[in-house]
Amino acid sequence: MKALKGRYVIPFATGKASSHKPLVEASMEALFDFFEAQIHSRFIFALDEDFQNDALSENLRALVDRELDAARRAVSP
């Protein structure tokens, strides 16, 4: 129950339509809030077109890289 307490998390989900994003984001925020995790302000929601030839699209890769950089800065002493 306390494994995520105070841990920095980057919520990431995939879906079929961008219209699903708000509900998925709200659900994940509630879940991570329950576990007392630290949520970064940016939620990553990827669609089928974000995956090309078994790899991330350039846009998704850039977004993930930015969020990972932000996470590193947030947890660095």
PDB file of N, CA, C and O in Angstrom:
ATOM      1  N   MET A   1       0.807  -1.206   0.000  1.00  0.00           N
ATOM      2  CA  MET A   1       0.000   0.000   0.000  1.00  0.00           C
ATOM      3  C   MET A   1       0.846   1.265   0.000  1.00  0.00           C
ATOM      4  O   MET A   1       0.406   2.274  -0.503  1.00  0.00           O
ATOM      5  N   LYS A   2       2.000   1.214   0.610  1.00  0.00           N
ATOM      6  CA  LYS A   2       2.816   2.422   0.723  1.00  0.00           C
ATOM      7  C   LYS A   2       4.025   2.428  -0.208  1.00  0.00           C
ATOM      8  O   LYS A   2       4.887   3.277  -0.098  1.00  0.00           O
ATOM      9  N   ALA A   3       4.083   1.500  -1.143  1.00  0.00           N
ATOM     10  CA  ALA A   3       5.243   1.397  -2.043  1.00  0.00           C
ATOM     11  C   ALA A   3       5.434   2.647  -2.895  1.00  0.00           C
ATOM     12  O   ALA A   3       6.560   2.978  -3.255  1.00  0.00           O
ATOM     13  N   LEU A   4       4.357   3.349  -3.227  1.00  0.00           N
ATOM     14  CA  LEU A   4       4.470   4.544  -4.065  1.00  0.00           C
ATOM     15  C   LEU A   4       4.447   5.841  -3.262  1.00  0.00           C
ATOM     16  O   LEU A   4       4.603   6.914  -3.841  1.00  0.00           O
ATOM     17  N   LYS A   5       4.276   5.749  -1.959  1.00  0.00           N
ATOM     18  CA  LYS A   5       4.178   6.957  -1.143  1.00  0.00           C
ATOM     19  C   LYS A   5       5.422   7.832  -1.333  1.00  0.00           C
ATOM     20  O   LYS A   5       6.556   7.393  -1.143  1.00  0.00           O
ATOM     21  N   GLY A   6       5.181   9.062  -1.764  1.00  0.00           N
ATOM     22  CA  GLY A   6       6.267  10.007  -1.966  1.00  0.00           C
ATOM     23  C   GLY A   6       7.097   9.769  -3.212  1.00  0.00           C
ATOM     24  O   GLY A   6       8.009  10.532  -3.507  1.00  0.00           O
ATOM     25  N   ARG A   7       6.801   8.727  -3.958  1.00  0.00           N
ATOM     26  CA  ARG A   7       7.555   8.421  -5.185  1.00  0.00           C
ATOM     27  C   ARG A   7       7.036   9.282  -6.329  1.00  0.00           C
ATOM     28  O   ARG A   7       5.864   9.562  -6.433  1.00  0.00           O
ATOM     29  N   TYR A   8       7.937   9.641  -7.193  1.00  0.00           N
ATOM     30  CA  TYR A   8       7.610  10.438  -8.360  1.00  0.00           C
ATOM     31  C   TYR A   8       7.137   9.503  -9.457  1.00  0.00           C
ATOM     32  O   TYR A   8       7.815   8.538  -9.776  1.00  0.00           O
ATOM     33  N   VAL A   9       5.956   9.770 -10.025  1.00  0.00           N
ATOM     34  CA  VAL A   9       5.422   8.926 -11.093  1.00  0.00           C
ATOM     35  C   VAL A   9       5.052   9.786 -12.298  1.00  0.00           C
ATOM     36  O   VAL A   9       4.723  10.964 -12.166  1.00  0.00           O
ATOM     37  N   ILE A  10       5.144   9.187 -13.464  1.00  0.00           N
ATOM     38  CA  ILE A  10       4.706   9.818 -14.701  1.00  0.00           C
ATOM     39  C   ILE A  10       3.563   8.963 -15.239  1.00  0.00           C
ATOM     40  O   ILE A  10       3.795   7.882 -15.770  1.00  0.00           O
ATOM     41  N   PRO A  11       2.336   9.414 -15.105  1.00  0.00           N
ATOM     42  CA  PRO A  11       1.212   8.636 -15.623  1.00  0.00           C
ATOM     43  C   PRO A  11       1.277   8.533 -17.146  1.00  0.00           C
ATOM     44  O   PRO A  11       1.465   9.525 -17.842  1.00  0.00           O
ATOM     45  N   PHE A  12       1.155   7.317 -17.643  1.00  0.00           N
ATOM     46  CA  PHE A  12       1.238   7.043 -19.071  1.00  0.00           C
ATOM     47  C   PHE A  12       0.187   6.003 -19.405  1.00  0.00           C
ATOM     48  O   PHE A  12       0.097   4.977 -18.741  1.00  0.00           O
ATOM     49  N   ALA A  13      -0.607   6.290 -20.425  1.00  0.00           N
ATOM     50  CA  ALA A  13      -1.635   5.334 -20.848  1.00  0.00           C
ATOM     51  C   ALA A  13      -1.772   5.377 -22.360  1.00  0.00           C
ATOM     52  O   ALA A  13      -1.363   6.340 -23.013  1.00  0.00           O
ATOM     53  N   THR A  14      -2.344   4.326 -22.895  1.00  0.00           N
ATOM     54  CA  THR A  14      -2.635   4.280 -24.326  1.00  0.00           C
ATOM     55  C   THR A  14      -4.136   4.119 -24.505  1.00  0.00           C
ATOM     56  O   THR A  14      -4.825   3.607 -23.622  1.00  0.00           O
ATOM     57  N   GLY A  15      -4.624   4.575 -25.651  1.00  0.00           N
ATOM     58  CA  GLY A  15      -6.040   4.455 -25.926  1.00  0.00           C
ATOM     59  C   GLY A  15      -6.316   4.544 -27.408  1.00  0.00           C
ATOM     60  O   GLY A  15      -5.426   4.844 -28.203  1.00  0.00           O
ATOM     61  N   LYS A  16      -7.539   4.302 -27.774  1.00  0.00           N
ATOM     62  CA  LYS A  16      -7.951   4.311 -29.180  1.00  0.00           C
ATOM     63  C   LYS A  16      -8.365   5.695 -29.664  1.00  0.00           C
ATOM     64  O   LYS A  16      -8.286   5.993 -30.833  1.00  0.00           O
ATOM     65  N   ALA A  17      -8.850   6.548 -28.763  1.00  0.00           N
ATOM     66  CA  ALA A  17      -9.348   7.862 -29.176  1.00  0.00           C
ATOM     67  C   ALA A  17      -8.935   8.918 -28.159  1.00  0.00           C
ATOM     68  O   ALA A  17      -8.942   8.666 -26.955  1.00  0.00           O
ATOM     69  N   SER A  18      -8.600  10.099 -28.655  1.00  0.00           N
ATOM     70  CA  SER A  18      -8.176  11.172 -27.757  1.00  0.00           C
ATOM     71  C   SER A  18      -9.302  11.600 -26.824  1.00  0.00           C
ATOM     72  O   SER A  18      -9.049  12.155 -25.754  1.00  0.00           O
ATOM     73  N   SER A  19     -10.538  11.317 -27.198  1.00  0.00           N
ATOM     74  CA  SER A  19     -11.665  11.662 -26.326  1.00  0.00           C
ATOM     75  C   SER A  19     -11.663  10.844 -25.031  1.00  0.00           C
ATOM     76  O   SER A  19     -12.329  11.213 -24.057  1.00  0.00           O
ATOM     77  N   HIS A  20     -10.921   9.754 -24.983  1.00  0.00           N
ATOM     78  CA  HIS A  20     -10.826   8.928 -23.773  1.00  0.00           C
ATOM     79  C   HIS A  20      -9.864   9.521 -22.744  1.00  0.00           C
ATOM     80  O   HIS A  20      -9.895   9.163 -21.575  1.00  0.00           O
ATOM     81  N   LYS A  21      -8.977  10.390 -23.197  1.00  0.00           N
ATOM     82  CA  LYS A  21      -7.924  10.914 -22.336  1.00  0.00           C
ATOM     83  C   LYS A  21      -8.434  11.514 -21.018  1.00  0.00           C
ATOM     84  O   LYS A  21      -7.907  11.175 -19.957  1.00  0.00           O
ATOM     85  N   PRO A  22      -9.437  12.405 -21.022  1.00  0.00           N
ATOM     86  CA  PRO A  22      -9.835  13.025 -19.745  1.00  0.00           C
ATOM     87  C   PRO A  22     -10.266  12.025 -18.674  1.00  0.00           C
ATOM     88  O   PRO A  22      -9.889  12.155 -17.512  1.00  0.00           O
ATOM     89  N   LEU A  23     -11.027  11.021 -19.065  1.00  0.00           N
ATOM     90  CA  LEU A  23     -11.487  10.029 -18.086  1.00  0.00           C
ATOM     91  C   LEU A  23     -10.325   9.175 -17.580  1.00  0.00           C
ATOM     92  O   LEU A  23     -10.203   8.914 -16.384  1.00  0.00           O
ATOM     93  N   VAL A  24      -9.468   8.743 -18.489  1.00  0.00           N
ATOM     94  CA  VAL A  24      -8.316   7.931 -18.088  1.00  0.00           C
ATOM     95  C   VAL A  24      -7.396   8.749 -17.178  1.00  0.00           C
ATOM     96  O   VAL A  24      -6.933   8.266 -16.148  1.00  0.00           O
ATOM     97  N   GLU A  25      -7.153   9.993 -17.549  1.00  0.00           N
ATOM     98  CA  GLU A  25      -6.287  10.860 -16.741  1.00  0.00           C
ATOM     99  C   GLU A  25      -6.862  11.060 -15.344  1.00  0.00           C
ATOM    100  O   GLU A  25      -6.147  10.930 -14.343  1.00  0.00           O
ATOM    101  N   ALA A  26      -8.153  11.353 -15.244  1.00  0.00           N
ATOM    102  CA  ALA A  26      -8.779  11.554 -13.940  1.00  0.00           C
ATOM    103  C   ALA A  26      -8.708  10.289 -13.086  1.00  0.00           C
ATOM    104  O   ALA A  26      -8.439  10.353 -11.884  1.00  0.00           O
ATOM    105  N   SER A  27      -8.913   9.148 -13.716  1.00  0.00           N
ATOM    106  CA  SER A  27      -8.853   7.872 -12.987  1.00  0.00           C
ATOM    107  C   SER A  27      -7.442   7.601 -12.467  1.00  0.00           C
ATOM    108  O   SER A  27      -7.266   7.175 -11.316  1.00  0.00           O
ATOM    109  N   MET A  28      -6.445   7.848 -13.315  1.00  0.00           N
ATOM    110  CA  MET A  28      -5.069   7.597 -12.888  1.00  0.00           C
ATOM    111  C   MET A  28      -4.636   8.582 -11.799  1.00  0.00           C
ATOM    112  O   MET A  28      -3.933   8.203 -10.863  1.00  0.00           O
ATOM    113  N   GLU A  29      -5.072   9.823 -11.919  1.00  0.00           N
ATOM    114  CA  GLU A  29      -4.745  10.802 -10.876  1.00  0.00           C
ATOM    115  C   GLU A  29      -5.335  10.374  -9.538  1.00  0.00           C
ATOM    116  O   GLU A  29      -4.673  10.460  -8.504  1.00  0.00           O
ATOM    117  N   ALA A  30      -6.580   9.901  -9.564  1.00  0.00           N
ATOM    118  CA  ALA A  30      -7.220   9.431  -8.332  1.00  0.00           C
ATOM    119  C   ALA A  30      -6.481   8.225  -7.752  1.00  0.00           C
ATOM    120  O   ALA A  30      -6.272   8.127  -6.538  1.00  0.00           O
ATOM    121  N   LEU A  31      -6.079   7.308  -8.615  1.00  0.00           N
ATOM    122  CA  LEU A  31      -5.361   6.121  -8.169  1.00  0.00           C
ATOM    123  C   LEU A  31      -4.023   6.494  -7.525  1.00  0.00           C
ATOM    124  O   LEU A  31      -3.716   6.062  -6.410  1.00  0.00           O
ATOM    125  N   PHE A  32      -3.227   7.326  -8.216  1.00  0.00           N
ATOM    126  CA  PHE A  32      -1.934   7.700  -7.667  1.00  0.00           C
ATOM    127  C   PHE A  32      -2.074   8.587  -6.440  1.00  0.00           C
ATOM    128  O   PHE A  32      -1.233   8.549  -5.545  1.00  0.00           O
ATOM    129  N   ASP A  33      -3.130   9.385  -6.376  1.00  0.00           N
ATOM    130  CA  ASP A  33      -3.392  10.172  -5.172  1.00  0.00           C
ATOM    131  C   ASP A  33      -3.679   9.253  -3.986  1.00  0.00           C
ATOM    132  O   ASP A  33      -3.193   9.474  -2.882  1.00  0.00           O
ATOM    133  N   PHE A  34      -4.443   8.203  -4.223  1.00  0.00           N
ATOM    134  CA  PHE A  34      -4.736   7.222  -3.178  1.00  0.00           C
ATOM    135  C   PHE A  34      -3.447   6.617  -2.625  1.00  0.00           C
ATOM    136  O   PHE A  34      -3.301   6.426  -1.426  1.00  0.00           O
ATOM    137  N   PHE A  35      -2.505   6.328  -3.512  1.00  0.00           N
ATOM    138  CA  PHE A  35      -1.233   5.734  -3.090  1.00  0.00           C
ATOM    139  C   PHE A  35      -0.211   6.779  -2.639  1.00  0.00           C
ATOM    140  O   PHE A  35       0.923   6.429  -2.321  1.00  0.00           O
ATOM    141  N   GLU A  36      -0.627   8.067  -2.618  1.00  0.00           N
ATOM    142  CA  GLU A  36       0.212   9.172  -2.133  1.00  0.00           C
ATOM    143  C   GLU A  36       1.503   9.324  -2.940  1.00  0.00           C
ATOM    144  O   GLU A  36       2.553   9.669  -2.402  1.00  0.00           O
ATOM    145  N   ALA A  37       1.408   9.059  -4.231  1.00  0.00           N
ATOM    146  CA  ALA A  37       2.557   9.251  -5.116  1.00  0.00           C
ATOM    147  C   ALA A  37       2.608  10.714  -5.549  1.00  0.00           C
ATOM    148  O   ALA A  37       1.605  11.421  -5.522  1.00  0.00           O
ATOM    149  N   GLN A  38       3.782  11.155  -5.942  1.00  0.00           N
ATOM    150  CA  GLN A  38       3.941  12.504  -6.483  1.00  0.00           C
ATOM    151  C   GLN A  38       3.724  12.422  -7.987  1.00  0.00           C
ATOM    152  O   GLN A  38       4.466  11.729  -8.685  1.00  0.00           O
ATOM    153  N   ILE A  39       2.724  13.131  -8.463  1.00  0.00           N
ATOM    154  CA  ILE A  39       2.389  13.084  -9.878  1.00  0.00           C
ATOM    155  C   ILE A  39       2.940  14.320 -10.576  1.00  0.00           C
ATOM    156  O   ILE A  39       2.730  15.434 -10.123  1.00  0.00           O
ATOM    157  N   HIS A  40       3.620  14.077 -11.669  1.00  0.00           N
ATOM    158  CA  HIS A  40       4.078  15.201 -12.482  1.00  0.00           C
ATOM    159  C   HIS A  40       2.863  15.799 -13.175  1.00  0.00           C
ATOM    160  O   HIS A  40       1.879  15.114 -13.411  1.00  0.00           O
ATOM    161  N   SER A  41       2.929  17.056 -13.504  1.00  0.00           N
ATOM    162  CA  SER A  41       1.763  17.742 -14.065  1.00  0.00           C
ATOM    163  C   SER A  41       1.393  17.267 -15.471  1.00  0.00           C
ATOM    164  O   SER A  41       0.295  17.512 -15.931  1.00  0.00           O
ATOM    165  N   ARG A  42       2.267  16.582 -16.146  1.00  0.00           N
ATOM    166  CA  ARG A  42       2.005  16.163 -17.523  1.00  0.00           C
ATOM    167  C   ARG A  42       1.618  14.692 -17.582  1.00  0.00           C
ATOM    168  O   ARG A  42       2.361  13.815 -17.157  1.00  0.00           O
ATOM    169  N   PHE A  43       0.443  14.414 -18.085  1.00  0.00           N
ATOM    170  CA  PHE A  43      -0.048  13.056 -18.274  1.00  0.00           C
ATOM    171  C   PHE A  43       0.203  12.678 -19.733  1.00  0.00           C
ATOM    172  O   PHE A  43      -0.115  13.439 -20.641  1.00  0.00           O
ATOM    173  N   ILE A  44       0.790  11.534 -19.970  1.00  0.00           N
ATOM    174  CA  ILE A  44       1.086  11.105 -21.336  1.00  0.00           C
ATOM    175  C   ILE A  44       0.010  10.111 -21.773  1.00  0.00           C
ATOM    176  O   ILE A  44      -0.199   9.092 -21.125  1.00  0.00           O
ATOM    177  N   PHE A  45      -0.660  10.446 -22.860  1.00  0.00           N
ATOM    178  CA  PHE A  45      -1.692   9.582 -23.426  1.00  0.00           C
ATOM    179  C   PHE A  45      -1.350   9.344 -24.886  1.00  0.00           C
ATOM    180  O   PHE A  45      -1.334  10.277 -25.691  1.00  0.00           O
ATOM    181  N   ALA A  46      -1.052   8.129 -25.223  1.00  0.00           N
ATOM    182  CA  ALA A  46      -0.636   7.789 -26.585  1.00  0.00           C
ATOM    183  C   ALA A  46      -1.748   7.064 -27.329  1.00  0.00           C
ATOM    184  O   ALA A  46      -2.518   6.305 -26.742  1.00  0.00           O
ATOM    185  N   LEU A  47      -1.804   7.332 -28.614  1.00  0.00           N
ATOM    186  CA  LEU A  47      -2.770   6.681 -29.499  1.00  0.00           C
ATOM    187  C   LEU A  47      -2.043   5.693 -30.407  1.00  0.00           C
ATOM    188  O   LEU A  47      -0.803   5.688 -30.461  1.00  0.00           O
ATOM    189  N   ASP A  48      -2.796   4.886 -31.133  1.00  0.00           N
ATOM    190  CA  ASP A  48      -2.186   3.906 -32.037  1.00  0.00           C
ATOM    191  C   ASP A  48      -1.162   4.549 -32.966  1.00  0.00           C
ATOM    192  O   ASP A  48      -0.094   3.985 -33.205  1.00  0.00           O
ATOM    193  N   GLU A  49      -1.479   5.725 -33.481  1.00  0.00           N
ATOM    194  CA  GLU A  49      -0.570   6.362 -34.435  1.00  0.00           C
ATOM    195  C   GLU A  49       0.741   6.833 -33.795  1.00  0.00           C
ATOM    196  O   GLU A  49       1.670   7.224 -34.497  1.00  0.00           O
ATOM    197  N   ASP A  50       0.816   6.793 -32.462  1.00  0.00           N
ATOM    198  CA  ASP A  50       2.058   7.159 -31.775  1.00  0.00           C
ATOM    199  C   ASP A  50       3.078   6.022 -31.778  1.00  0.00           C
ATOM    200  O   ASP A  50       4.202   6.196 -31.307  1.00  0.00           O
ATOM    201  N   PHE A  51       2.668   4.874 -32.293  1.00  0.00           N
ATOM    202  CA  PHE A  51       3.559   3.722 -32.381  1.00  0.00           C
ATOM    203  C   PHE A  51       3.701   3.344 -33.849  1.00  0.00           C
ATOM    204  O   PHE A  51       2.727   2.995 -34.502  1.00  0.00           O
ATOM    205  N   GLN A  52       4.914   3.443 -34.357  1.00  0.00           N
ATOM    206  CA  GLN A  52       5.155   3.180 -35.770  1.00  0.00           C
ATOM    207  C   GLN A  52       6.266   2.148 -35.911  1.00  0.00           C
ATOM    208  O   GLN A  52       7.353   2.340 -35.364  1.00  0.00           O
ATOM    209  N   ASN A  53       5.978   1.081 -36.622  1.00  0.00           N
ATOM    210  CA  ASN A  53       6.985   0.034 -36.850  1.00  0.00           C
ATOM    211  C   ASN A  53       7.632  -0.429 -35.549  1.00  0.00           C
ATOM    212  O   ASN A  53       8.850  -0.489 -35.429  1.00  0.00           O
ATOM    213  N   ASP A  54       6.800  -0.713 -34.559  1.00  0.00           N
ATOM    214  CA  ASP A  54       7.270  -1.187 -33.247  1.00  0.00           C
ATOM    215  C   ASP A  54       8.168  -0.178 -32.526  1.00  0.00           C
ATOM    216  O   ASP A  54       9.025  -0.561 -31.738  1.00  0.00           O
ATOM    217  N   ALA A  55       7.992   1.093 -32.814  1.00  0.00           N
ATOM    218  CA  ALA A  55       8.775   2.140 -32.151  1.00  0.00           C
ATOM    219  C   ALA A  55       7.867   3.333 -31.861  1.00  0.00           C
ATOM    220  O   ALA A  55       6.786   3.466 -32.424  1.00  0.00           O
ATOM    221  N   LEU A  56       8.335   4.196 -30.969  1.00  0.00           N
ATOM    222  CA  LEU A  56       7.579   5.402 -30.650  1.00  0.00           C
ATOM    223  C   LEU A  56       7.717   6.422 -31.775  1.00  0.00           C
ATOM    224  O   LEU A  56       8.781   6.554 -32.372  1.00  0.00           O
ATOM    225  N   SER A  57       6.644   7.158 -32.030  1.00  0.00           N
ATOM    226  CA  SER A  57       6.726   8.241 -33.001  1.00  0.00           C
ATOM    227  C   SER A  57       7.678   9.308 -32.466  1.00  0.00           C
ATOM    228  O   SER A  57       7.979   9.359 -31.267  1.00  0.00           O
ATOM    229  N   GLU A  58       8.134  10.183 -33.337  1.00  0.00           N
ATOM    230  CA  GLU A  58       9.040  11.248 -32.905  1.00  0.00           C
ATOM    231  C   GLU A  58       8.383  12.131 -31.858  1.00  0.00           C
ATOM    232  O   GLU A  58       9.029  12.523 -30.881  1.00  0.00           O
ATOM    233  N   ASN A  59       7.106  12.444 -32.049  1.00  0.00           N
ATOM    234  CA  ASN A  59       6.403  13.308 -31.092  1.00  0.00           C
ATOM    235  C   ASN A  59       6.282  12.650 -29.723  1.00  0.00           C
ATOM    236  O   ASN A  59       6.517  13.292 -28.694  1.00  0.00           O
ATOM    237  N   LEU A  60       5.917  11.384 -29.707  1.00  0.00           N
ATOM    238  CA  LEU A  60       5.782  10.685 -28.429  1.00  0.00           C
ATOM    239  C   LEU A  60       7.144  10.517 -27.762  1.00  0.00           C
ATOM    240  O   LEU A  60       7.279  10.721 -26.559  1.00  0.00           O
ATOM    241  N   ARG A  61       8.148  10.184 -28.530  1.00  0.00           N
ATOM    242  CA  ARG A  61       9.502  10.040 -27.995  1.00  0.00           C
ATOM    243  C   ARG A  61       9.954  11.357 -27.354  1.00  0.00           C
ATOM    244  O   ARG A  61      10.508  11.378 -26.265  1.00  0.00           O
ATOM    245  N   ALA A  62       9.711  12.479 -28.023  1.00  0.00           N
ATOM    246  CA  ALA A  62      10.102  13.787 -27.493  1.00  0.00           C
ATOM    247  C   ALA A  62       9.355  14.087 -26.195  1.00  0.00           C
ATOM    248  O   ALA A  62       9.951  14.588 -25.233  1.00  0.00           O
ATOM    249  N   LEU A  63       8.071  13.767 -26.150  1.00  0.00           N
ATOM    250  CA  LEU A  63       7.280  14.002 -24.940  1.00  0.00           C
ATOM    251  C   LEU A  63       7.793  13.149 -23.782  1.00  0.00           C
ATOM    252  O   LEU A  63       7.977  13.637 -22.664  1.00  0.00           O
ATOM    253  N   VAL A  64       8.042  11.882 -24.042  1.00  0.00           N
ATOM    254  CA  VAL A  64       8.563  10.986 -23.009  1.00  0.00           C
ATOM    255  C   VAL A  64       9.936  11.474 -22.529  1.00  0.00           C
ATOM    256  O   VAL A  64      10.191  11.533 -21.318  1.00  0.00           O
ATOM    257  N   ASP A  65      10.796  11.857 -23.449  1.00  0.00           N
ATOM    258  CA  ASP A  65      12.121  12.358 -23.067  1.00  0.00           C
ATOM    259  C   ASP A  65      12.014  13.602 -22.192  1.00  0.00           C
ATOM    260  O   ASP A  65      12.727  13.727 -21.195  1.00  0.00           O
ATOM    261  N   ARG A  66      11.111  14.530 -22.552  1.00  0.00           N
ATOM    262  CA  ARG A  66      10.926  15.745 -21.731  1.00  0.00           C
ATOM    263  C   ARG A  66      10.452  15.399 -20.333  1.00  0.00           C
ATOM    264  O   ARG A  66      10.926  15.963 -19.339  1.00  0.00           O
ATOM    265  N   GLU A  67       9.507  14.465 -20.243  1.00  0.00           N
ATOM    266  CA  GLU A  67       8.986  14.087 -18.929  1.00  0.00           C
ATOM    267  C   GLU A  67      10.040  13.369 -18.088  1.00  0.00           C
ATOM    268  O   GLU A  67      10.132  13.574 -16.888  1.00  0.00           O
ATOM    269  N   LEU A  68      10.840  12.532 -18.719  1.00  0.00           N
ATOM    270  CA  LEU A  68      11.917  11.863 -17.984  1.00  0.00           C
ATOM    271  C   LEU A  68      12.956  12.871 -17.494  1.00  0.00           C
ATOM    272  O   LEU A  68      13.436  12.769 -16.357  1.00  0.00           O
ATOM    273  N   ASP A  69      13.283  13.857 -18.313  1.00  0.00           N
ATOM    274  CA  ASP A  69      14.208  14.909 -17.888  1.00  0.00           C
ATOM    275  C   ASP A  69      13.628  15.683 -16.711  1.00  0.00           C
ATOM    276  O   ASP A  69      14.335  15.982 -15.738  1.00  0.00           O
ATOM    277  N   ALA A  70      12.357  16.010 -16.772  1.00  0.00           N
ATOM    278  CA  ALA A  70      11.708  16.727 -15.675  1.00  0.00           C
ATOM    279  C   ALA A  70      11.706  15.887 -14.410  1.00  0.00           C
ATOM    280  O   ALA A  70      11.936  16.401 -13.304  1.00  0.00           O
ATOM    281  N   ALA A  71      11.483  14.591 -14.555  1.00  0.00           N
ATOM    282  CA  ALA A  71      11.480  13.693 -13.393  1.00  0.00           C
ATOM    283  C   ALA A  71      12.870  13.633 -12.771  1.00  0.00           C
ATOM    284  O   ALA A  71      13.023  13.673 -11.545  1.00  0.00           O
ATOM    285  N   ARG A  72      13.890  13.544 -13.611  1.00  0.00           N
ATOM    286  CA  ARG A  72      15.260  13.512 -13.089  1.00  0.00           C
ATOM    287  C   ARG A  72      15.574  14.779 -12.313  1.00  0.00           C
ATOM    288  O   ARG A  72      16.193  14.731 -11.250  1.00  0.00           O
ATOM    289  N   ARG A  73      15.171  15.930 -12.856  1.00  0.00           N
ATOM    290  CA  ARG A  73      15.417  17.192 -12.152  1.00  0.00           C
ATOM    291  C   ARG A  73      14.645  17.252 -10.831  1.00  0.00           C
ATOM    292  O   ARG A  73      15.147  17.776  -9.850  1.00  0.00           O
ATOM    293  N   ALA A  74      13.442  16.706 -10.829  1.00  0.00           N
ATOM    294  CA  ALA A  74      12.605  16.753  -9.622  1.00  0.00           C
ATOM    295  C   ALA A  74      13.173  15.906  -8.482  1.00  0.00           C
ATOM    296  O   ALA A  74      12.995  16.241  -7.319  1.00  0.00           O
ATOM    297  N   VAL A  75      13.843  14.818  -8.825  1.00  0.00           N
ATOM    298  CA  VAL A  75      14.336  13.926  -7.770  1.00  0.00           C
ATOM    299  C   VAL A  75      15.819  14.088  -7.482  1.00  0.00           C
ATOM    300  O   VAL A  75      16.335  13.468  -6.563  1.00  0.00           O
ATOM    301  N   SER A  76      16.491  14.933  -8.261  1.00  0.00           N
ATOM    302  CA  SER A  76      17.930  15.149  -8.025  1.00  0.00           C
ATOM    303  C   SER A  76      18.118  15.996  -6.784  1.00  0.00           C
ATOM    304  O   SER A  76      17.380  16.949  -6.569  1.00  0.00           O
ATOM    305  N   PRO A  77      19.134  15.646  -5.995  1.00  0.00           N
ATOM    306  CA  PRO A  77      19.374  16.445  -4.772  1.00  0.00           C
ATOM    307  C   PRO A  77      19.902  17.827  -5.076  1.00  0.00           C
ATOM    308  O   PRO A  77      20.350  18.176  -6.086  1.00  0.00           O
TER     309      PRO A  77
END
